[in-house]
């Protein structure tokens, strides 16, 4: 059996500010650990961007558009009490959704 790792560099640029548990250091630590020892043989692919049609299967288009419109050009912005976004957060979230979709497609394709 092959294990697939889907990743995009934008995930490490999703900055939520100092002290927030969802921070770039977490993904950097995970990716560093997955580059060693028994994980060196993982099949690696770049996470694709989810399309608007794919995102609409889980979220109303107005929700997606509103969330992406909240992404700041500079600095940080709060979407709610727990969710902080930065300029790269939109790309990171679209790639994360695309990774999930690609992973499911790979399983169904027998990869």
PDB file of C-alpha atoms in Angstrom:
ATOM      1  CA  UNK A   1       0.000   0.000   0.000  1.00  0.00           C
ATOM      2  CA  UNK A   2       1.175   3.504  -0.845  1.00  0.00           C
ATOM      3  CA  UNK A   3       0.648   6.475   1.435  1.00  0.00           C
ATOM      4  CA  UNK A   4       0.092   9.792  -0.271  1.00  0.00           C
ATOM      5  CA  UNK A   5       1.078  13.121   1.251  1.00  0.00           C
ATOM      6  CA  UNK A   6      -0.605  16.150  -0.272  1.00  0.00           C
ATOM      7  CA  UNK A   7       0.868  19.478   0.744  1.00  0.00           C
ATOM      8  CA  UNK A   8       1.147  23.061  -0.416  1.00  0.00           C
ATOM      9  CA  UNK A   9       3.624  25.655   0.829  1.00  0.00           C
ATOM     10  CA  UNK A  10       0.840  28.169   1.455  1.00  0.00           C
ATOM     11  CA  UNK A  11      -0.122  26.237   4.593  1.00  0.00           C
ATOM     12  CA  UNK A  12       3.078  27.412   6.272  1.00  0.00           C
ATOM     13  CA  UNK A  13       2.192  31.011   5.369  1.00  0.00           C
ATOM     14  CA  UNK A  14      -1.240  30.958   7.032  1.00  0.00           C
ATOM     15  CA  UNK A  15      -0.251  33.232   9.910  1.00  0.00           C
ATOM     16  CA  UNK A  16      -2.670  33.568  12.821  1.00  0.00           C
ATOM     17  CA  UNK A  17      -0.517  35.707  15.068  1.00  0.00           C
ATOM     18  CA  UNK A  18       1.547  35.172  18.165  1.00  0.00           C
ATOM     19  CA  UNK A  19       0.143  32.697  20.668  1.00  0.00           C
ATOM     20  CA  UNK A  20      -2.589  31.240  18.446  1.00  0.00           C
ATOM     21  CA  UNK A  21      -2.462  27.404  18.453  1.00  0.00           C
ATOM     22  CA  UNK A  22      -2.999  27.226  14.692  1.00  0.00           C
ATOM     23  CA  UNK A  23       0.319  28.624  13.558  1.00  0.00           C
ATOM     24  CA  UNK A  24       2.935  28.008  10.864  1.00  0.00           C
ATOM     25  CA  UNK A  25       5.320  26.313  13.319  1.00  0.00           C
ATOM     26  CA  UNK A  26       2.889  23.400  13.646  1.00  0.00           C
ATOM     27  CA  UNK A  27       2.823  22.576   9.931  1.00  0.00           C
ATOM     28  CA  UNK A  28       6.571  23.135   9.696  1.00  0.00           C
ATOM     29  CA  UNK A  29       7.129  20.634  12.545  1.00  0.00           C
ATOM     30  CA  UNK A  30       4.849  18.067  10.916  1.00  0.00           C
ATOM     31  CA  UNK A  31       6.526  18.436   7.530  1.00  0.00           C
ATOM     32  CA  UNK A  32       9.990  18.190   9.133  1.00  0.00           C
ATOM     33  CA  UNK A  33       8.985  14.976  10.902  1.00  0.00           C
ATOM     34  CA  UNK A  34       7.552  13.564   7.674  1.00  0.00           C
ATOM     35  CA  UNK A  35      10.846  14.185   5.868  1.00  0.00           C
ATOM     36  CA  UNK A  36      12.734  11.691   8.045  1.00  0.00           C
ATOM     37  CA  UNK A  37      13.020   7.985   8.736  1.00  0.00           C
ATOM     38  CA  UNK A  38      10.124   5.795   7.700  1.00  0.00           C
ATOM     39  CA  UNK A  39       8.307   8.701   6.069  1.00  0.00           C
ATOM     40  CA  UNK A  40      10.866   9.368   3.337  1.00  0.00           C
ATOM     41  CA  UNK A  41       9.080   6.891   1.069  1.00  0.00           C
ATOM     42  CA  UNK A  42       5.749   8.702   1.106  1.00  0.00           C
ATOM     43  CA  UNK A  43       4.410   9.609  -2.289  1.00  0.00           C
ATOM     44  CA  UNK A  44       4.267  13.408  -2.303  1.00  0.00           C
ATOM     45  CA  UNK A  45       2.107  15.627  -4.455  1.00  0.00           C
ATOM     46  CA  UNK A  46       1.278  19.286  -4.441  1.00  0.00           C
ATOM     47  CA  UNK A  47      -2.195  19.888  -3.062  1.00  0.00           C
ATOM     48  CA  UNK A  48      -4.391  21.228  -5.854  1.00  0.00           C
ATOM     49  CA  UNK A  49      -6.688  24.178  -5.401  1.00  0.00           C
ATOM     50  CA  UNK A  50     -10.312  23.202  -4.877  1.00  0.00           C
ATOM     51  CA  UNK A  51     -12.602  24.643  -7.510  1.00  0.00           C
ATOM     52  CA  UNK A  52     -15.610  26.813  -6.649  1.00  0.00           C
ATOM     53  CA  UNK A  53     -17.876  23.942  -7.739  1.00  0.00           C
ATOM     54  CA  UNK A  54     -16.081  21.547  -5.384  1.00  0.00           C
ATOM     55  CA  UNK A  55     -16.314  24.000  -2.479  1.00  0.00           C
ATOM     56  CA  UNK A  56     -20.026  24.475  -3.200  1.00  0.00           C
ATOM     57  CA  UNK A  57     -20.597  20.801  -2.400  1.00  0.00           C
ATOM     58  CA  UNK A  58     -19.914  21.600   1.261  1.00  0.00           C
ATOM     59  CA  UNK A  59     -20.575  25.345   1.594  1.00  0.00           C
ATOM     60  CA  UNK A  60     -22.974  27.813  -0.002  1.00  0.00           C
ATOM     61  CA  UNK A  61     -21.082  29.956  -2.550  1.00  0.00           C
ATOM     62  CA  UNK A  62     -21.973  33.131  -0.629  1.00  0.00           C
ATOM     63  CA  UNK A  63     -20.268  31.722   2.478  1.00  0.00           C
ATOM     64  CA  UNK A  64     -17.081  30.909   0.539  1.00  0.00           C
ATOM     65  CA  UNK A  65     -17.095  34.301  -1.176  1.00  0.00           C
ATOM     66  CA  UNK A  66     -17.631  36.096   2.134  1.00  0.00           C
ATOM     67  CA  UNK A  67     -14.858  34.208   3.843  1.00  0.00           C
ATOM     68  CA  UNK A  68     -12.407  34.836   1.023  1.00  0.00           C
ATOM     69  CA  UNK A  69     -13.420  38.516   0.996  1.00  0.00           C
ATOM     70  CA  UNK A  70     -12.399  38.696   4.673  1.00  0.00           C
ATOM     71  CA  UNK A  71      -8.796  37.781   3.827  1.00  0.00           C
ATOM     72  CA  UNK A  72      -6.704  40.918   4.396  1.00  0.00           C
ATOM     73  CA  UNK A  73      -4.117  42.195   1.945  1.00  0.00           C
ATOM     74  CA  UNK A  74      -1.819  42.906   4.902  1.00  0.00           C
ATOM     75  CA  UNK A  75      -1.724  41.961   8.545  1.00  0.00           C
ATOM     76  CA  UNK A  76      -4.277  39.847  10.356  1.00  0.00           C
ATOM     77  CA  UNK A  77      -8.074  39.849  10.486  1.00  0.00           C
ATOM     78  CA  UNK A  78     -10.534  38.031  12.739  1.00  0.00           C
ATOM     79  CA  UNK A  79     -13.330  36.085  11.116  1.00  0.00           C
ATOM     80  CA  UNK A  80     -14.730  35.081  14.498  1.00  0.00           C
ATOM     81  CA  UNK A  81     -13.467  34.697  18.077  1.00  0.00           C
ATOM     82  CA  UNK A  82     -11.212  31.730  17.196  1.00  0.00           C
ATOM     83  CA  UNK A  83     -10.413  32.257  13.525  1.00  0.00           C
ATOM     84  CA  UNK A  84      -7.653  34.602  12.463  1.00  0.00           C
ATOM     85  CA  UNK A  85      -6.648  34.996   8.824  1.00  0.00           C
ATOM     86  CA  UNK A  86      -3.702  36.546   7.027  1.00  0.00           C
ATOM     87  CA  UNK A  87      -2.975  37.302   3.358  1.00  0.00           C
ATOM     88  CA  UNK A  88      -2.072  33.656   2.560  1.00  0.00           C
ATOM     89  CA  UNK A  89      -4.987  32.102   4.455  1.00  0.00           C
ATOM     90  CA  UNK A  90      -7.292  32.022   1.426  1.00  0.00           C
ATOM     91  CA  UNK A  91      -4.819  30.084  -0.686  1.00  0.00           C
ATOM     92  CA  UNK A  92      -4.019  27.777   2.228  1.00  0.00           C
ATOM     93  CA  UNK A  93      -7.685  26.971   2.830  1.00  0.00           C
ATOM     94  CA  UNK A  94      -8.444  26.361  -0.847  1.00  0.00           C
ATOM     95  CA  UNK A  95      -5.399  24.079  -1.095  1.00  0.00           C
ATOM     96  CA  UNK A  96      -6.386  22.241   2.110  1.00  0.00           C
ATOM     97  CA  UNK A  97      -9.843  21.567   0.682  1.00  0.00           C
ATOM     98  CA  UNK A  98      -8.242  20.529  -2.610  1.00  0.00           C
ATOM     99  CA  UNK A  99      -5.944  18.129  -0.753  1.00  0.00           C
ATOM    100  CA  UNK A 100      -8.901  16.412   0.886  1.00  0.00           C
ATOM    101  CA  UNK A 101     -10.695  16.062  -2.435  1.00  0.00           C
ATOM    102  CA  UNK A 102      -7.542  14.775  -4.171  1.00  0.00           C
ATOM    103  CA  UNK A 103      -6.935  12.271  -1.374  1.00  0.00           C
ATOM    104  CA  UNK A 104     -10.461  10.894  -1.652  1.00  0.00           C
ATOM    105  CA  UNK A 105     -10.141  10.721  -5.448  1.00  0.00           C
ATOM    106  CA  UNK A 106      -6.838   8.849  -5.066  1.00  0.00           C
ATOM    107  CA  UNK A 107      -8.424   6.290  -2.727  1.00  0.00           C
ATOM    108  CA  UNK A 108     -11.323   5.699  -5.096  1.00  0.00           C
ATOM    109  CA  UNK A 109      -8.884   5.384  -8.031  1.00  0.00           C
ATOM    110  CA  UNK A 110      -7.018   2.676  -6.132  1.00  0.00           C
ATOM    111  CA  UNK A 111      -3.848   4.737  -5.828  1.00  0.00           C
TER     112      UNK A 111
END
